[in-house]
mmCIF file of C-alpha atoms in Angstrom:
data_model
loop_
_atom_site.group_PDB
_atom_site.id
_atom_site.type_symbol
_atom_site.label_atom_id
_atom_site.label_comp_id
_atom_site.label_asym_id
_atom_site.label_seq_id
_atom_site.Cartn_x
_atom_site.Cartn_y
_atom_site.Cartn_z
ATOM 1 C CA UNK A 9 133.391 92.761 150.319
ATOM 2 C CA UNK A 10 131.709 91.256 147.124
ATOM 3 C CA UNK A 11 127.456 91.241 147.470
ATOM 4 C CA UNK A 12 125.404 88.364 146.754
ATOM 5 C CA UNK A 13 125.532 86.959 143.118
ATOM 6 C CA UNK A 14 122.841 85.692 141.628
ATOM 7 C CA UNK A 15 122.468 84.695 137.651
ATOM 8 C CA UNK A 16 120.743 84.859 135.679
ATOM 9 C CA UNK A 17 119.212 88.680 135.846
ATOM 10 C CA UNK A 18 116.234 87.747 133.387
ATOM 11 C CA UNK A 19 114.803 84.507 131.899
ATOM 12 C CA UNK A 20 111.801 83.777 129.933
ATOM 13 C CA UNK A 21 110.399 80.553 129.519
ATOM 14 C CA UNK A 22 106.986 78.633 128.336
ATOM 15 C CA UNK A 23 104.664 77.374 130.779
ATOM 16 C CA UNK A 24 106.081 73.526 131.790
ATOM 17 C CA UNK A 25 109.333 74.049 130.857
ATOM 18 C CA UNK A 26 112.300 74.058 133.533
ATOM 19 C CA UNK A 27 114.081 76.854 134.931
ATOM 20 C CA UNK A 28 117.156 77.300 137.786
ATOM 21 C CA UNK A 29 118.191 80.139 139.645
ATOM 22 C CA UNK A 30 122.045 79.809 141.363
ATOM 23 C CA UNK A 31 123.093 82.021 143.716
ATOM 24 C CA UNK A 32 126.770 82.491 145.431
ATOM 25 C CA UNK A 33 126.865 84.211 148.860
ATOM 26 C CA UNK A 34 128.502 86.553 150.612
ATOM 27 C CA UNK A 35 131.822 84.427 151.919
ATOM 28 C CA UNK A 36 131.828 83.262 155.145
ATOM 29 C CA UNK A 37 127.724 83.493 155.603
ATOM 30 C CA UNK A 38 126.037 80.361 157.031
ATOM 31 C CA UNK A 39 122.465 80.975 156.254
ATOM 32 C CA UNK A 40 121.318 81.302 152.575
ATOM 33 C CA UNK A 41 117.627 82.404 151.919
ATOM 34 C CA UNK A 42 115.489 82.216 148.753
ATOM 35 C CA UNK A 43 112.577 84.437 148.862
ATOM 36 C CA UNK A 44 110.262 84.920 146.015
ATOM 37 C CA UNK A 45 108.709 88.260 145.350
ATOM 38 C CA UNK A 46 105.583 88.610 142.759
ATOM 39 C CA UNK A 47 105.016 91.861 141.438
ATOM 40 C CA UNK A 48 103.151 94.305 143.714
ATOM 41 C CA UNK A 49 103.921 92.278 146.653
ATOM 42 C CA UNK A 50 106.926 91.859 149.103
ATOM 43 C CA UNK A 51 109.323 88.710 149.431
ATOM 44 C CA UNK A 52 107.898 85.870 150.596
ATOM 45 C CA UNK A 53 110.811 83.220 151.862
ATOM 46 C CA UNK A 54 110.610 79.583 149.959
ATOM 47 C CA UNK A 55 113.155 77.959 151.681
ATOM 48 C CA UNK A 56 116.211 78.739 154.767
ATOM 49 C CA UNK A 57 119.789 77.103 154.644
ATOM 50 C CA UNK A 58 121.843 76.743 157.375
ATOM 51 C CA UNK A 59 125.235 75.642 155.918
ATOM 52 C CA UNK A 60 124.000 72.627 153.908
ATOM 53 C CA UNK A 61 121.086 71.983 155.532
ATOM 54 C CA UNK A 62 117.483 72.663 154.804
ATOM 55 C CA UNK A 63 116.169 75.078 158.445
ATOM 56 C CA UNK A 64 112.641 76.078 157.040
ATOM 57 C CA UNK A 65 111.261 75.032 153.133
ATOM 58 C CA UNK A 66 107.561 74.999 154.735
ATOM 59 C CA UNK A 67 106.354 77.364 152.078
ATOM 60 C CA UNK A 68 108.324 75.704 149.384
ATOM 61 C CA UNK A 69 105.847 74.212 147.021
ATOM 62 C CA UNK A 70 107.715 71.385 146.607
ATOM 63 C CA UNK A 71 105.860 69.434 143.641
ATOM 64 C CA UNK A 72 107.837 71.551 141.437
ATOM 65 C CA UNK A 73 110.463 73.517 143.453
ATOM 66 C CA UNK A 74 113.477 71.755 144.530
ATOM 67 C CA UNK A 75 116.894 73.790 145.806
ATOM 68 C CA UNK A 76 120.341 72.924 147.335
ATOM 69 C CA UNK A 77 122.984 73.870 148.619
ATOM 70 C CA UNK A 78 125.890 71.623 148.205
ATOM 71 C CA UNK A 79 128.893 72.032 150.421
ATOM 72 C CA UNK A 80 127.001 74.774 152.253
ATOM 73 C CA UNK A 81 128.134 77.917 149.665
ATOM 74 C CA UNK A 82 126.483 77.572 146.476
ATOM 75 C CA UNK A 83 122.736 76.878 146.374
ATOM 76 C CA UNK A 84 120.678 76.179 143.056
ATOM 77 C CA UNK A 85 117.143 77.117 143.322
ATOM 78 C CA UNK A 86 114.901 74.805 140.664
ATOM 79 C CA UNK A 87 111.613 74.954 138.935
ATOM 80 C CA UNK A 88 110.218 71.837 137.447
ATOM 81 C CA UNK A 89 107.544 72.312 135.736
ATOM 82 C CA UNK A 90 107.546 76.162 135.607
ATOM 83 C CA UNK A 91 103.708 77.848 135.936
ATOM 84 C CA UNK A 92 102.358 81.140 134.780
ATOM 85 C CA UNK A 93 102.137 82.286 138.486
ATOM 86 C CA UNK A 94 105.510 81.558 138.827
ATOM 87 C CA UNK A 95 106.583 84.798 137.308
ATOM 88 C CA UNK A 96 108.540 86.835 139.738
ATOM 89 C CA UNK A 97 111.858 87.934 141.100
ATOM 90 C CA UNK A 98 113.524 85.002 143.073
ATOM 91 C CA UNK A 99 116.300 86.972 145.648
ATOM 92 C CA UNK A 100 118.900 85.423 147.069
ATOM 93 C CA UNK A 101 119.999 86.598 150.549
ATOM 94 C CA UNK A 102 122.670 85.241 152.954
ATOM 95 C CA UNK A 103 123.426 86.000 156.912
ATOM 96 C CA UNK A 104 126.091 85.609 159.511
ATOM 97 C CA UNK A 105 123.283 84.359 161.293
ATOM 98 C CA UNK A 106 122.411 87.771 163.022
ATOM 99 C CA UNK A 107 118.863 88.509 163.245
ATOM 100 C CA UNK A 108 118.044 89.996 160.140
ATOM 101 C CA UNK A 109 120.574 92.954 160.134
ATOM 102 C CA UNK A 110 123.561 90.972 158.727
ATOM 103 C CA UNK A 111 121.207 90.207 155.787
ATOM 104 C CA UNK A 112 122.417 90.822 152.295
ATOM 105 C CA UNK A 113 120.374 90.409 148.844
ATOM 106 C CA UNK A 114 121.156 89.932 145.769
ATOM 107 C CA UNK A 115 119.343 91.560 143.010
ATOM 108 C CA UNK A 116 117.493 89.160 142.006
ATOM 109 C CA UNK A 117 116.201 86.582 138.959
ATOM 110 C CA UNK A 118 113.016 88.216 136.771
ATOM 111 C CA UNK A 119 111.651 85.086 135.417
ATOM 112 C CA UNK A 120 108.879 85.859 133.430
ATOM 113 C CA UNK A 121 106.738 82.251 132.474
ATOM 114 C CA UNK A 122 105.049 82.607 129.175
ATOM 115 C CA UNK B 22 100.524 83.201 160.721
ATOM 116 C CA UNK B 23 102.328 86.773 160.808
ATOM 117 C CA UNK B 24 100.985 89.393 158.664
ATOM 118 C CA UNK B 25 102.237 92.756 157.733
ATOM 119 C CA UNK B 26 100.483 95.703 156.291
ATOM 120 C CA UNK B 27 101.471 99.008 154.859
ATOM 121 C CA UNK B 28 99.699 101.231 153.113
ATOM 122 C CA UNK B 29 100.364 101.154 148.996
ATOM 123 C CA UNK B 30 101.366 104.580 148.137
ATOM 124 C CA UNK B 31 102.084 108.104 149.240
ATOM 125 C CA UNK B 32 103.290 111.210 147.454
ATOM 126 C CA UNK B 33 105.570 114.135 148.871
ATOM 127 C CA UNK B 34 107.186 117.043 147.537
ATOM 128 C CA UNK B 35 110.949 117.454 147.636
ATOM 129 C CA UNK B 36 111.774 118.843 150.940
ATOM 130 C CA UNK B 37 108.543 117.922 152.890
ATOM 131 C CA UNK B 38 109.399 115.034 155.605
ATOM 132 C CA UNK B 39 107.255 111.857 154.402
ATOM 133 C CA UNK B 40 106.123 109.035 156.908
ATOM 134 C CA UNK B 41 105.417 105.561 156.040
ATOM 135 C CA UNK B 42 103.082 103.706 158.051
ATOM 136 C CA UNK B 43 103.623 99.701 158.940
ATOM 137 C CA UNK B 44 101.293 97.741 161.277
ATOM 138 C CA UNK B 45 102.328 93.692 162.435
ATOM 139 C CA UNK B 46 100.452 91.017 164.396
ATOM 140 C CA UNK B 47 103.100 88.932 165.623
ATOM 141 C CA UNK B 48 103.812 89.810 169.022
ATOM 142 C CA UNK B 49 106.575 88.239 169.717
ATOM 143 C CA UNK B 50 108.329 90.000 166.581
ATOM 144 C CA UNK B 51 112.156 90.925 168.032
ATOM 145 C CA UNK B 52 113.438 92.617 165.435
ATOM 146 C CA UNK B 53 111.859 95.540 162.431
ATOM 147 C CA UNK B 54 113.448 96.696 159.997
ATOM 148 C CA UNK B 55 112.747 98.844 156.797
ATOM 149 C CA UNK B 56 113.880 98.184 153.212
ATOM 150 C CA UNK B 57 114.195 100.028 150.527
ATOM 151 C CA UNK B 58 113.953 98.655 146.635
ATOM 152 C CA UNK B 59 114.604 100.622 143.686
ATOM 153 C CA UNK B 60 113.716 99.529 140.323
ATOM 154 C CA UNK B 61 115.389 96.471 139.313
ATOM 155 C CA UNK B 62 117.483 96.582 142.478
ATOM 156 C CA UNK B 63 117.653 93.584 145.204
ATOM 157 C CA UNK B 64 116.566 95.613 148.835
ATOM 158 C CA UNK B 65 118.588 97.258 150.668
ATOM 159 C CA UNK B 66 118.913 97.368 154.440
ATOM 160 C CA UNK B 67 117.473 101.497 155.813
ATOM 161 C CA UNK B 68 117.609 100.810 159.985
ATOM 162 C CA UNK B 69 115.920 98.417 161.867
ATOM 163 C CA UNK B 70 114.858 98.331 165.759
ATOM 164 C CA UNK B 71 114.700 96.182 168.164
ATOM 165 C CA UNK B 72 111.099 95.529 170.512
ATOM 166 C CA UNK B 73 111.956 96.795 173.093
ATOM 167 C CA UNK B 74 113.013 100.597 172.124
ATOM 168 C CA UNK B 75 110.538 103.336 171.201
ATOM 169 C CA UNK B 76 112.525 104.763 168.879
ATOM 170 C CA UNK B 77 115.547 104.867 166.749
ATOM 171 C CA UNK B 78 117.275 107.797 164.903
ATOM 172 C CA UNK B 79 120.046 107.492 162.030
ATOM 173 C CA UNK B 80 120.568 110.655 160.478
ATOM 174 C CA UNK B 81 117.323 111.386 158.144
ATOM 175 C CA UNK B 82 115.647 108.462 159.349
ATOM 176 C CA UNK B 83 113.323 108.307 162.407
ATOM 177 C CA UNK B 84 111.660 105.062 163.099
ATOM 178 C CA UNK B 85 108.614 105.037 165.713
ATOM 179 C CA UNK B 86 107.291 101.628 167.414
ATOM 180 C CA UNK B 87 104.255 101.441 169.759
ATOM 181 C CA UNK B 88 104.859 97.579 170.670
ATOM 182 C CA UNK B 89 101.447 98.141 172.246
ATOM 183 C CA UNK B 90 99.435 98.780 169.283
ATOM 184 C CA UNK B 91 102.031 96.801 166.819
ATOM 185 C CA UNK B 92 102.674 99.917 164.541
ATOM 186 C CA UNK B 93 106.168 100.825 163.387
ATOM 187 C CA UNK B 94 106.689 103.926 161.171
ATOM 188 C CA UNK B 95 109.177 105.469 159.469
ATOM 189 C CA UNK B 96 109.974 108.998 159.227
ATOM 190 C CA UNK B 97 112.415 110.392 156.464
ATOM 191 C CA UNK B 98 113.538 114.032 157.078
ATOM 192 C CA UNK B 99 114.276 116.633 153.847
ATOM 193 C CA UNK B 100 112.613 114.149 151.568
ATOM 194 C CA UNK B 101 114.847 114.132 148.390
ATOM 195 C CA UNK B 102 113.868 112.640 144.685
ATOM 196 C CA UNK B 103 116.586 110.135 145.479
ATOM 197 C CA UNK B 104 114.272 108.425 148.171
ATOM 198 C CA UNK B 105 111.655 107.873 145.633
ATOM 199 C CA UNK B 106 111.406 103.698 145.637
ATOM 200 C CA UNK B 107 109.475 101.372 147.310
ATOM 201 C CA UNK B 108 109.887 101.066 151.160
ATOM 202 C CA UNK B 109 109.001 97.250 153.030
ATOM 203 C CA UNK B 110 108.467 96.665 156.303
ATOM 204 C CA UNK B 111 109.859 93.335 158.197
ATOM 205 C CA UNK B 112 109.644 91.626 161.372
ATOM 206 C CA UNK B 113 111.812 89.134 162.781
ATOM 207 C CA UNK B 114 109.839 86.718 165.394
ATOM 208 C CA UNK B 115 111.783 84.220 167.960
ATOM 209 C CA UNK B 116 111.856 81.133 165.786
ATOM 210 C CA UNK B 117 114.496 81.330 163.693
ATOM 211 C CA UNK B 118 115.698 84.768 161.313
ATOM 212 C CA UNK B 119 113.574 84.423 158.858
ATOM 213 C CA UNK B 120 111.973 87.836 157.384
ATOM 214 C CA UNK B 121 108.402 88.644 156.875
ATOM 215 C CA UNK B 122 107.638 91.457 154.858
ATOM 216 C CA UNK B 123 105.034 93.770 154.257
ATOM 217 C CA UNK B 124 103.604 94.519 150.552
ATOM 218 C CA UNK B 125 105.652 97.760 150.638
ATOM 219 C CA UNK B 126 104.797 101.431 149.931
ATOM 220 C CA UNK B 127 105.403 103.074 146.938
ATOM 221 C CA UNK B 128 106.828 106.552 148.063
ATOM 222 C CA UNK B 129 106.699 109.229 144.758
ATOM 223 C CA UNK B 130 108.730 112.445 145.733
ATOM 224 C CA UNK B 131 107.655 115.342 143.462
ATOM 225 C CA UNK B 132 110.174 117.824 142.627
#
């Protein structure tokens, strides 16, 4: 069975410019997940799909983070404008809706704000 | 909120068992699990346990909970240089499946 995609691996932008993350789950998985994970520290979740809609975005700061997931597959994870302490790994994970065990990440985005 | 703690780091030598420590505050946390992350990798899924068992063995792994005092901990038998990575703890609490993790410990296994 193919893993999580997520592209890109690496991206590098100036402060205030805009950035998105897309990420393609495992077939068949209802819940998508975008965690965040600065360095030294472990994922913290931004925002919880269940097909297309939005279950949990309450740490989602959502002045300049915006994601969807259209037609309940896909989801595009968005960063408008991008801050310094936005650099991190954004994962990707998706679930057959078990509790936690069917969970499968991706390897991630490095974005590294400049 | 929850909160998870582990301890940063801890060093073994090749063959010595090595146990990572995890303590949690939710208690009505249903499901932990521990992850393991290699360098540039996404984490991957060691064993998790459910609340209400003591403990859970898959082959080199032993994991430990004392739902009393809120501490899970992992044991990992014959400790190899391949199991040097970084090793998060998670709980899994009623609402929803949504993971919180633990800042991870950096296990270094010294030939």
């Amino acid at each position: 069975e193919a893993g999580v995609a997520q592209s890109p691996r690496y991206k590098i932008i100036e402060k205030r410019q805009s950035v998105a993350f897309w990420c393609n789950p495992i077939s068949g998985h209802a819940t998508l997940y975008w965690y965040q994970q600065i360095l030294g520290q472990g994922p913290k979740l931004l925002i919880q799909f269940q097909n297309n809609g939005v279950v949990d975005d309450s740490q989602l700061p959502k002045d300049r983070f915006s994601a969807e997931r259209l037609k309940g597959v896909d989801s595009t994870l968005k960063i408008q404008p991008a801050k310094l302490e936005d650099s991190a790994v954004y994962l990707c994970a998706s679930s057959d809706g078990g509790y936690g065990y069917g969970y499968t990440f991706g390897s991630g985005t490095r974005l590294t704000v400049v | 909120g929850e909160d998870v703690e582990q301890s940063l780091f801890l060093s073994v030598r090749e063959g010595d068992s090595s146990v990572i420590n995890c303590t949690y505050t939710d208690s009505s946390s249903t499901y932990l699990y521990w992850y393991k992350q290699e360098p540039g990798a996404g984490l991957q899924l060691l064993t998790y346990i459910f609340s209400n068992m003591d403990m859970k063995q898959d082959q080199r792994l032993t994991v430990l909970l004392n739902k009393k005092d809120k501490h899970l901990s992992l044991r990992i038998a014959d400790t190899q240089t391949g199991d040097s990575a970084i090793y998060f703890c998670a709980e899994s609490a009623d609402a929803g499946n949504m993971l919180t993790f633990g800042g991870g410990t950096r296990l270094m296994v010294k030939p």
